């Protein structure tokens, strides 16, 4: 992609209304624009990151045999009255009346709708287990939207739902999702602490949240100190149930008398095994041998549009964002420092084509801007590798390769650049 | 994908409330489920088709240098008051009041929001032209939602927007989108007729719609008979402007006195060059030499969630759907007729693995259902190639290869199957 044709409206000044680093940097790097309070547009650079995250989450769900569907954003009030959550959900639910005076709402979550889908189609335990996920906009009318996409009103969520024939099978499913979540966050380059959580609004008695430790986080969790270096990915359901870390709320309600460390964090995922709560309220019964049973259900959410902000919060310096390679919008930014010079320009065009052939996703900075602007934009938008083509190329056929993380620059002969990059294993 | 793990809830009976073939077949093949009037969930088979269409549209926009963004579904009323469309849009606009009594709406289209984005970021003609697209849910509160996803209230639209410095550059952009649309519909296997259209609600004076001729279509267009076999893909802007086919509405308003044929159709795309209408109402001015000018704008929509229905409407028989290969949910359905037989089962598992290695996307029907059910489901869901493994395999190592389109079956030695498929160039 050429910079001249990829819209990245960067700003030099800090936005006045942004209070945390990720919000500041997402605005300055032209990733997002607030439309109204808590509602954002994702601009090309921001959307490219979001899409990479979506792709990883989709692929990992699919390869785990979870079927992707798409439920609508707008729901009828009727199904929420069946579950008795229409009144209790409160003001966070965005309520709507259509032209025929029918009560609608913008879905804050989909337990009711997936239960109605299950009841419509699933008639026998032979059809179980079934696991579904979708990635769809949600709306929660937060009283105080803040911190950019970290706490927005309209946001993108991956929510999955499971139907099993009984508690044992449901717990196996829960264990699978627990492990899948840890692998997803690992793939996203995020070190996550799973904590036991109350099930609150959703219901049931088994629930965990997945937290990223962040000084600027809005949550606080109580963590067993040994967990800071623990690998959780092989836990069995019995070990998952007895995890020795807790959300604030659960810690207090359980009256835990143990020395745990109290850390600030941000919640990125939340899973629930709520059992027969919704299948019972929907009278959703299936055949099981000579009997009728209520399917055992769970739900599993990841706050997708919060993830880019969380990653930036965890990975930045005073010059800007430092993207982990897995979700960086590009692999390389190729900076032509002297775009009015025919030599560097034709070299950069050739190298750009060669890099693409070698499967690198490259942003070619072909703008007629001053070198200072190009350097500061490259540092700000945080692509892991910068290739710098300027005076040294004209004089000595040498180019610079800078890694964004440590800002270290190597000088490389222009002939050896592809080989050099391949050896870096970016 | 194994059928046992891919949720396709097919029905034998026709749904009572579906009036056109595509609606009937999408319900019977378990592609969609209506949640409330005009609002649908996409189940795994339906969503897989939708995703293929989205991928094609995204790739073709991106390779044309159009930047993907994501604007939110919920908009503030303020920007619609600026353009003076808040009152005029009428009851099709879903209006919402949030917890702070702020007037919101569910976006039926995004001209206002993109103009606000342009005004926020674009300051000079040197930043132009700029082309953006997004794929996002829209809501139009149709008085009579009908025909399934063909005329839904919540639907998925690809809408693109362009900013140019003047009319000439705007017309070049319009020409590019016109041609891109023809290539997209061609790639989707749809023979489209472009017609001149009134610009209506959106404004401006240059507008075209892209229609699929369909006996069950809700629109009617007046078409020059020679156009039925015409290739439109190389038209220049002057020829585009004088296209001799019209929407009903434009035909009547222009008092055209020419013998054109009058045909039923469905609208799948609509493009507008509305010029400075929105940049003027938003007072969105940019630097141009020593002057200030209003950017020249256009918008370009494709009704994504309507396309699967349109394709089915155009391609089906009395047994079910016949997917064109480009957007078929799978390339091949591999039917194990005797899933209780170890020989066929282990052969099918091996062949399934081999086909995947050869880059075929395969649905393996591993269910323990009767052959009749497997055959009728395969015909119903319309995958182009059926591989049938049953008694002839056990007796003679022979398998059947049936093409869904003409239902013709060839007998192939099980050893030669990959070679046979490769030669079919599916």
PDB file of C-alpha atoms in Angstrom, chain B residues 171-400:
ATOM      1  CA  UNK B 171     -16.818  12.002 -12.957  1.00  0.00           C
ATOM      2  CA  UNK B 172     -13.616  10.010 -13.402  1.00  0.00           C
ATOM      3  CA  UNK B 173     -14.195   8.482  -9.977  1.00  0.00           C
ATOM      4  CA  UNK B 174     -17.828   7.745 -10.882  1.00  0.00           C
ATOM      5  CA  UNK B 175     -16.645   5.997 -14.063  1.00  0.00           C
ATOM      6  CA  UNK B 176     -14.200   3.889 -12.031  1.00  0.00           C
ATOM      7  CA  UNK B 177     -16.915   2.797  -9.603  1.00  0.00           C
ATOM      8  CA  UNK B 178     -19.319   2.075 -12.483  1.00  0.00           C
ATOM      9  CA  UNK B 179     -16.778  -0.288 -14.044  1.00  0.00           C
ATOM     10  CA  UNK B 180     -15.795  -1.798 -10.693  1.00  0.00           C
ATOM     11  CA  UNK B 181     -19.456  -2.624 -10.029  1.00  0.00           C
ATOM     12  CA  UNK B 182     -19.803  -4.409 -13.357  1.00  0.00           C
ATOM     13  CA  UNK B 183     -16.682  -6.465 -12.620  1.00  0.00           C
ATOM     14  CA  UNK B 184     -17.933  -7.319  -9.107  1.00  0.00           C
ATOM     15  CA  UNK B 185     -21.308  -8.551 -10.382  1.00  0.00           C
ATOM     16  CA  UNK B 186     -19.590 -10.497 -13.159  1.00  0.00           C
ATOM     17  CA  UNK B 187     -17.336 -12.167 -10.594  1.00  0.00           C
ATOM     18  CA  UNK B 188     -20.445 -13.038  -8.557  1.00  0.00           C
ATOM     19  CA  UNK B 189     -21.831 -14.759 -11.636  1.00  0.00           C
ATOM     20  CA  UNK B 190     -24.623 -12.200 -12.120  1.00  0.00           C
ATOM     21  CA  UNK B 191     -25.582 -10.699 -15.483  1.00  0.00           C
ATOM     22  CA  UNK B 192     -26.439  -7.113 -14.621  1.00  0.00           C
ATOM     23  CA  UNK B 193     -28.125  -4.325 -16.575  1.00  0.00           C
ATOM     24  CA  UNK B 194     -27.081  -0.793 -15.548  1.00  0.00           C
ATOM     25  CA  UNK B 195     -29.885   1.757 -15.856  1.00  0.00           C
ATOM     26  CA  UNK B 196     -30.098   5.503 -15.400  1.00  0.00           C
ATOM     27  CA  UNK B 197     -31.854   6.432 -12.184  1.00  0.00           C
ATOM     28  CA  UNK B 198     -33.224   9.505 -10.446  1.00  0.00           C
ATOM     29  CA  UNK B 199     -31.084  10.596  -7.506  1.00  0.00           C
ATOM     30  CA  UNK B 200     -34.046  11.091  -5.172  1.00  0.00           C
ATOM     31  CA  UNK B 201     -33.310  11.363  -1.467  1.00  0.00           C
ATOM     32  CA  UNK B 202     -29.520  11.364  -1.857  1.00  0.00           C
ATOM     33  CA  UNK B 203     -29.414  14.300  -4.274  1.00  0.00           C
ATOM     34  CA  UNK B 204     -27.280  15.254  -7.281  1.00  0.00           C
ATOM     35  CA  UNK B 205     -27.913  14.687 -10.941  1.00  0.00           C
ATOM     36  CA  UNK B 206     -25.964  11.598 -11.972  1.00  0.00           C
ATOM     37  CA  UNK B 207     -27.145   8.220 -10.736  1.00  0.00           C
ATOM     38  CA  UNK B 208     -27.307   4.640 -11.969  1.00  0.00           C
ATOM     39  CA  UNK B 209     -28.793   1.445 -10.608  1.00  0.00           C
ATOM     40  CA  UNK B 210     -27.541  -2.080 -11.289  1.00  0.00           C
ATOM     41  CA  UNK B 211     -30.386  -4.508 -11.917  1.00  0.00           C
ATOM     42  CA  UNK B 212     -30.640  -8.256 -12.179  1.00  0.00           C
ATOM     43  CA  UNK B 213     -33.456  -9.343 -14.491  1.00  0.00           C
ATOM     44  CA  UNK B 214     -35.770 -11.563 -12.464  1.00  0.00           C
ATOM     45  CA  UNK B 215     -39.322 -12.696 -13.066  1.00  0.00           C
ATOM     46  CA  UNK B 216     -39.957 -12.360  -9.332  1.00  0.00           C
ATOM     47  CA  UNK B 217     -38.266  -8.967  -9.083  1.00  0.00           C
ATOM     48  CA  UNK B 218     -40.073  -6.101  -7.413  1.00  0.00           C
ATOM     49  CA  UNK B 219     -38.698  -3.419  -9.733  1.00  0.00           C
ATOM     50  CA  UNK B 220     -39.383  -2.798 -13.394  1.00  0.00           C
ATOM     51  CA  UNK B 221     -36.917  -1.253 -15.791  1.00  0.00           C
ATOM     52  CA  UNK B 222     -37.093  -0.032 -19.378  1.00  0.00           C
ATOM     53  CA  UNK B 223     -34.254  -1.611 -21.346  1.00  0.00           C
ATOM     54  CA  UNK B 224     -32.906  -1.125 -24.843  1.00  0.00           C
ATOM     55  CA  UNK B 225     -33.269  -4.597 -26.337  1.00  0.00           C
ATOM     56  CA  UNK B 226     -29.705  -4.612 -27.682  1.00  0.00           C
ATOM     57  CA  UNK B 227     -28.499  -4.139 -24.105  1.00  0.00           C
ATOM     58  CA  UNK B 228     -29.511  -7.664 -23.131  1.00  0.00           C
ATOM     59  CA  UNK B 229     -26.305  -8.905 -24.727  1.00  0.00           C
ATOM     60  CA  UNK B 230     -24.210  -5.772 -24.355  1.00  0.00           C
ATOM     61  CA  UNK B 231     -20.877  -5.635 -22.552  1.00  0.00           C
ATOM     62  CA  UNK B 232     -20.917  -2.456 -20.466  1.00  0.00           C
ATOM     63  CA  UNK B 233     -17.545  -2.815 -18.848  1.00  0.00           C
ATOM     64  CA  UNK B 234     -15.594  -0.446 -21.081  1.00  0.00           C
ATOM     65  CA  UNK B 235     -18.011   2.465 -21.105  1.00  0.00           C
ATOM     66  CA  UNK B 236     -16.592   5.967 -20.685  1.00  0.00           C
ATOM     67  CA  UNK B 237     -18.375   8.563 -18.572  1.00  0.00           C
ATOM     68  CA  UNK B 238     -20.053  10.183 -21.590  1.00  0.00           C
ATOM     69  CA  UNK B 239     -21.466   6.808 -22.650  1.00  0.00           C
ATOM     70  CA  UNK B 240     -22.457   5.997 -19.061  1.00  0.00           C
ATOM     71  CA  UNK B 241     -24.414   9.248 -18.929  1.00  0.00           C
ATOM     72  CA  UNK B 242     -26.339   8.373 -22.075  1.00  0.00           C
ATOM     73  CA  UNK B 243     -27.147   4.749 -21.291  1.00  0.00           C
ATOM     74  CA  UNK B 244     -30.431   3.939 -22.972  1.00  0.00           C
ATOM     75  CA  UNK B 245     -32.102   2.080 -20.116  1.00  0.00           C
ATOM     76  CA  UNK B 246     -34.046   3.583 -17.247  1.00  0.00           C
ATOM     77  CA  UNK B 247     -35.766   2.919 -13.986  1.00  0.00           C
ATOM     78  CA  UNK B 248     -39.545   3.157 -14.230  1.00  0.00           C
ATOM     79  CA  UNK B 249     -39.540   6.400 -12.322  1.00  0.00           C
ATOM     80  CA  UNK B 250     -36.941   8.128 -14.476  1.00  0.00           C
ATOM     81  CA  UNK B 251     -38.514   6.837 -17.697  1.00  0.00           C
ATOM     82  CA  UNK B 252     -41.789   8.457 -16.782  1.00  0.00           C
ATOM     83  CA  UNK B 253     -40.318  11.714 -15.553  1.00  0.00           C
ATOM     84  CA  UNK B 254     -38.218  12.095 -18.718  1.00  0.00           C
ATOM     85  CA  UNK B 255     -41.185  11.451 -21.038  1.00  0.00           C
ATOM     86  CA  UNK B 256     -39.112   9.097 -23.139  1.00  0.00           C
ATOM     87  CA  UNK B 257     -40.703   8.267 -26.455  1.00  0.00           C
ATOM     88  CA  UNK B 258     -38.829   5.275 -27.578  1.00  0.00           C
ATOM     89  CA  UNK B 259     -39.587   1.624 -27.812  1.00  0.00           C
ATOM     90  CA  UNK B 260     -37.817  -0.022 -24.912  1.00  0.00           C
ATOM     91  CA  UNK B 261     -38.699  -3.352 -23.388  1.00  0.00           C
ATOM     92  CA  UNK B 262     -40.211  -3.335 -19.941  1.00  0.00           C
ATOM     93  CA  UNK B 263     -38.782  -6.039 -17.652  1.00  0.00           C
ATOM     94  CA  UNK B 264     -39.034  -7.144 -14.050  1.00  0.00           C
ATOM     95  CA  UNK B 265     -35.847  -6.905 -12.051  1.00  0.00           C
ATOM     96  CA  UNK B 266     -34.178  -6.557  -8.672  1.00  0.00           C
ATOM     97  CA  UNK B 267     -31.872  -3.684  -7.770  1.00  0.00           C
ATOM     98  CA  UNK B 268     -28.517  -4.828  -6.369  1.00  0.00           C
ATOM     99  CA  UNK B 269     -26.449  -1.654  -6.606  1.00  0.00           C
ATOM    100  CA  UNK B 270     -26.963   2.090  -6.768  1.00  0.00           C
ATOM    101  CA  UNK B 271     -24.405   4.831  -7.388  1.00  0.00           C
ATOM    102  CA  UNK B 272     -24.739   8.606  -7.104  1.00  0.00           C
ATOM    103  CA  UNK B 273     -22.566  11.537  -8.039  1.00  0.00           C
ATOM    104  CA  UNK B 274     -24.174  14.183  -5.864  1.00  0.00           C
ATOM    105  CA  UNK B 275     -21.421  16.761  -6.208  1.00  0.00           C
ATOM    106  CA  UNK B 276     -21.281  19.491  -3.565  1.00  0.00           C
ATOM    107  CA  UNK B 277     -24.689  18.887  -1.977  1.00  0.00           C
ATOM    108  CA  UNK B 278     -23.341  17.639   1.372  1.00  0.00           C
ATOM    109  CA  UNK B 279     -20.013  19.495   1.394  1.00  0.00           C
ATOM    110  CA  UNK B 280     -22.019  22.718   1.000  1.00  0.00           C
ATOM    111  CA  UNK B 281     -24.534  21.944   3.706  1.00  0.00           C
ATOM    112  CA  UNK B 282     -21.672  20.993   6.075  1.00  0.00           C
ATOM    113  CA  UNK B 283     -19.675  24.063   4.992  1.00  0.00           C
ATOM    114  CA  UNK B 284     -16.832  21.655   4.237  1.00  0.00           C
ATOM    115  CA  UNK B 285     -14.298  23.756   2.333  1.00  0.00           C
ATOM    116  CA  UNK B 286     -10.735  22.917   1.390  1.00  0.00           C
ATOM    117  CA  UNK B 287      -7.752  24.919   0.108  1.00  0.00           C
ATOM    118  CA  UNK B 288      -7.381  24.983  -3.637  1.00  0.00           C
ATOM    119  CA  UNK B 289      -4.596  27.177  -4.904  1.00  0.00           C
ATOM    120  CA  UNK B 290      -5.488  30.585  -3.454  1.00  0.00           C
ATOM    121  CA  UNK B 291      -9.123  29.734  -3.098  1.00  0.00           C
ATOM    122  CA  UNK B 292     -11.505  27.644  -0.999  1.00  0.00           C
ATOM    123  CA  UNK B 293     -13.659  25.030  -2.721  1.00  0.00           C
ATOM    124  CA  UNK B 294     -16.311  22.500  -1.741  1.00  0.00           C
ATOM    125  CA  UNK B 295     -15.177  18.908  -2.450  1.00  0.00           C
ATOM    126  CA  UNK B 296     -17.152  17.021  -5.085  1.00  0.00           C
ATOM    127  CA  UNK B 297     -18.647  13.831  -3.710  1.00  0.00           C
ATOM    128  CA  UNK B 298     -20.341  10.589  -4.659  1.00  0.00           C
ATOM    129  CA  UNK B 299     -21.715   7.457  -2.970  1.00  0.00           C
ATOM    130  CA  UNK B 300     -21.827   3.873  -4.174  1.00  0.00           C
ATOM    131  CA  UNK B 301     -23.922   1.106  -2.598  1.00  0.00           C
ATOM    132  CA  UNK B 302     -24.304  -2.648  -2.973  1.00  0.00           C
ATOM    133  CA  UNK B 303     -27.030  -4.520  -1.094  1.00  0.00           C
ATOM    134  CA  UNK B 304     -24.860  -7.377   0.152  1.00  0.00           C
ATOM    135  CA  UNK B 305     -27.400  -9.399   2.105  1.00  0.00           C
ATOM    136  CA  UNK B 306     -29.778  -9.297  -0.849  1.00  0.00           C
ATOM    137  CA  UNK B 307     -27.245 -10.963  -3.173  1.00  0.00           C
ATOM    138  CA  UNK B 308     -27.521 -14.583  -1.931  1.00  0.00           C
ATOM    139  CA  UNK B 309     -31.293 -14.362  -2.439  1.00  0.00           C
ATOM    140  CA  UNK B 310     -30.882 -12.836  -5.900  1.00  0.00           C
ATOM    141  CA  UNK B 311     -28.449 -15.552  -6.930  1.00  0.00           C
ATOM    142  CA  UNK B 312     -30.786 -18.280  -5.682  1.00  0.00           C
ATOM    143  CA  UNK B 313     -33.711 -16.623  -7.451  1.00  0.00           C
ATOM    144  CA  UNK B 314     -31.694 -16.804 -10.685  1.00  0.00           C
ATOM    145  CA  UNK B 315     -30.219 -20.255 -10.112  1.00  0.00           C
ATOM    146  CA  UNK B 316     -32.387 -23.059  -8.752  1.00  0.00           C
ATOM    147  CA  UNK B 317     -34.506 -26.037  -9.792  1.00  0.00           C
ATOM    148  CA  UNK B 318     -37.270 -28.007  -8.135  1.00  0.00           C
ATOM    149  CA  UNK B 319     -34.770 -29.852  -5.960  1.00  0.00           C
ATOM    150  CA  UNK B 320     -33.150 -26.770  -4.504  1.00  0.00           C
ATOM    151  CA  UNK B 321     -30.374 -24.222  -4.874  1.00  0.00           C
ATOM    152  CA  UNK B 322     -27.703 -24.383  -7.603  1.00  0.00           C
ATOM    153  CA  UNK B 323     -24.755 -22.279  -6.377  1.00  0.00           C
ATOM    154  CA  UNK B 324     -22.334 -20.775  -8.880  1.00  0.00           C
ATOM    155  CA  UNK B 325     -18.919 -22.040  -7.829  1.00  0.00           C
ATOM    156  CA  UNK B 326     -17.552 -18.590  -6.875  1.00  0.00           C
ATOM    157  CA  UNK B 327     -19.876 -18.201  -3.918  1.00  0.00           C
ATOM    158  CA  UNK B 328     -20.894 -21.764  -3.167  1.00  0.00           C
ATOM    159  CA  UNK B 329     -20.481 -22.446   0.566  1.00  0.00           C
ATOM    160  CA  UNK B 330     -18.360 -25.514  -0.303  1.00  0.00           C
ATOM    161  CA  UNK B 331     -16.721 -26.773  -3.502  1.00  0.00           C
ATOM    162  CA  UNK B 332     -17.737 -30.372  -2.949  1.00  0.00           C
ATOM    163  CA  UNK B 333     -20.118 -32.388  -0.799  1.00  0.00           C
ATOM    164  CA  UNK B 334     -18.669 -35.837  -0.151  1.00  0.00           C
ATOM    165  CA  UNK B 335     -21.529 -38.181   0.658  1.00  0.00           C
ATOM    166  CA  UNK B 336     -20.811 -41.317   2.641  1.00  0.00           C
ATOM    167  CA  UNK B 337     -23.991 -43.263   1.892  1.00  0.00           C
ATOM    168  CA  UNK B 338     -23.177 -46.045   4.328  1.00  0.00           C
ATOM    169  CA  UNK B 339     -21.702 -44.348   7.361  1.00  0.00           C
ATOM    170  CA  UNK B 340     -22.070 -47.586   9.333  1.00  0.00           C
ATOM    171  CA  UNK B 341     -19.715 -49.339   6.903  1.00  0.00           C
ATOM    172  CA  UNK B 342     -16.053 -49.270   7.895  1.00  0.00           C
ATOM    173  CA  UNK B 343     -14.779 -49.463   4.306  1.00  0.00           C
ATOM    174  CA  UNK B 344     -16.664 -46.462   2.971  1.00  0.00           C
ATOM    175  CA  UNK B 345     -16.101 -44.508   6.170  1.00  0.00           C
ATOM    176  CA  UNK B 346     -12.353 -44.918   6.211  1.00  0.00           C
ATOM    177  CA  UNK B 347     -12.184 -44.237   2.434  1.00  0.00           C
ATOM    178  CA  UNK B 348     -14.257 -41.061   2.885  1.00  0.00           C
ATOM    179  CA  UNK B 349     -12.085 -39.843   5.765  1.00  0.00           C
ATOM    180  CA  UNK B 350      -8.946 -40.364   3.642  1.00  0.00           C
ATOM    181  CA  UNK B 351     -10.462 -38.733   0.574  1.00  0.00           C
ATOM    182  CA  UNK B 352     -11.699 -35.805   2.693  1.00  0.00           C
ATOM    183  CA  UNK B 353      -8.144 -35.218   3.943  1.00  0.00           C
ATOM    184  CA  UNK B 354      -6.714 -35.523   0.417  1.00  0.00           C
ATOM    185  CA  UNK B 355      -9.244 -33.094  -1.032  1.00  0.00           C
ATOM    186  CA  UNK B 356      -8.378 -30.543   1.649  1.00  0.00           C
ATOM    187  CA  UNK B 357      -4.679 -30.890   0.780  1.00  0.00           C
ATOM    188  CA  UNK B 358      -5.688 -30.211  -2.839  1.00  0.00           C
ATOM    189  CA  UNK B 359      -7.382 -26.981  -1.686  1.00  0.00           C
ATOM    190  CA  UNK B 360     -10.952 -28.131  -2.119  1.00  0.00           C
ATOM    191  CA  UNK B 361     -13.380 -26.887   0.520  1.00  0.00           C
ATOM    192  CA  UNK B 362     -15.350 -30.049   1.282  1.00  0.00           C
ATOM    193  CA  UNK B 363     -18.460 -30.843   3.293  1.00  0.00           C
ATOM    194  CA  UNK B 364     -18.240 -34.494   4.360  1.00  0.00           C
ATOM    195  CA  UNK B 365     -21.707 -35.911   4.977  1.00  0.00           C
ATOM    196  CA  UNK B 366     -20.788 -38.277   7.801  1.00  0.00           C
ATOM    197  CA  UNK B 367     -24.271 -38.336   9.349  1.00  0.00           C
ATOM    198  CA  UNK B 368     -26.023 -41.590  10.111  1.00  0.00           C
ATOM    199  CA  UNK B 369     -29.013 -40.670   7.958  1.00  0.00           C
ATOM    200  CA  UNK B 370     -30.740 -42.654   5.203  1.00  0.00           C
ATOM    201  CA  UNK B 371     -29.314 -42.247   1.654  1.00  0.00           C
ATOM    202  CA  UNK B 372     -32.554 -40.535   0.565  1.00  0.00           C
ATOM    203  CA  UNK B 373     -32.094 -37.803   3.171  1.00  0.00           C
ATOM    204  CA  UNK B 374     -28.441 -37.307   2.213  1.00  0.00           C
ATOM    205  CA  UNK B 375     -29.278 -37.036  -1.498  1.00  0.00           C
ATOM    206  CA  UNK B 376     -32.135 -34.609  -0.985  1.00  0.00           C
ATOM    207  CA  UNK B 377     -30.139 -32.446   1.434  1.00  0.00           C
ATOM    208  CA  UNK B 378     -27.215 -32.326  -1.006  1.00  0.00           C
ATOM    209  CA  UNK B 379     -29.516 -31.280  -3.847  1.00  0.00           C
ATOM    210  CA  UNK B 380     -31.273 -28.746  -1.609  1.00  0.00           C
ATOM    211  CA  UNK B 381     -28.141 -26.963  -0.384  1.00  0.00           C
ATOM    212  CA  UNK B 382     -26.825 -26.806  -3.931  1.00  0.00           C
ATOM    213  CA  UNK B 383     -23.068 -27.457  -3.703  1.00  0.00           C
ATOM    214  CA  UNK B 384     -21.782 -27.756  -7.326  1.00  0.00           C
ATOM    215  CA  UNK B 385     -20.165 -31.207  -7.042  1.00  0.00           C
ATOM    216  CA  UNK B 386     -21.411 -34.267  -5.166  1.00  0.00           C
ATOM    217  CA  UNK B 387     -19.095 -37.221  -4.633  1.00  0.00           C
ATOM    218  CA  UNK B 388     -21.112 -40.308  -3.759  1.00  0.00           C
ATOM    219  CA  UNK B 389     -19.513 -43.239  -1.956  1.00  0.00           C
ATOM    220  CA  UNK B 390     -21.728 -46.262  -1.386  1.00  0.00           C
ATOM    221  CA  UNK B 391     -22.355 -49.826  -2.482  1.00  0.00           C
ATOM    222  CA  UNK B 392     -20.402 -49.514  -5.730  1.00  0.00           C
ATOM    223  CA  UNK B 393     -17.338 -48.568  -3.742  1.00  0.00           C
ATOM    224  CA  UNK B 394     -17.668 -51.653  -1.556  1.00  0.00           C
ATOM    225  CA  UNK B 395     -18.248 -53.916  -4.562  1.00  0.00           C
ATOM    226  CA  UNK B 396     -16.116 -52.376  -7.307  1.00  0.00           C
ATOM    227  CA  UNK B 397     -14.078 -49.462  -5.847  1.00  0.00           C
ATOM    228  CA  UNK B 398     -16.204 -47.102  -7.936  1.00  0.00           C
ATOM    229  CA  UNK B 399     -17.640 -43.794  -6.797  1.00  0.00           C
ATOM    230  CA  UNK B 400     -20.112 -41.352  -8.316  1.00  0.00           C
TER     231      UNK B 400
END
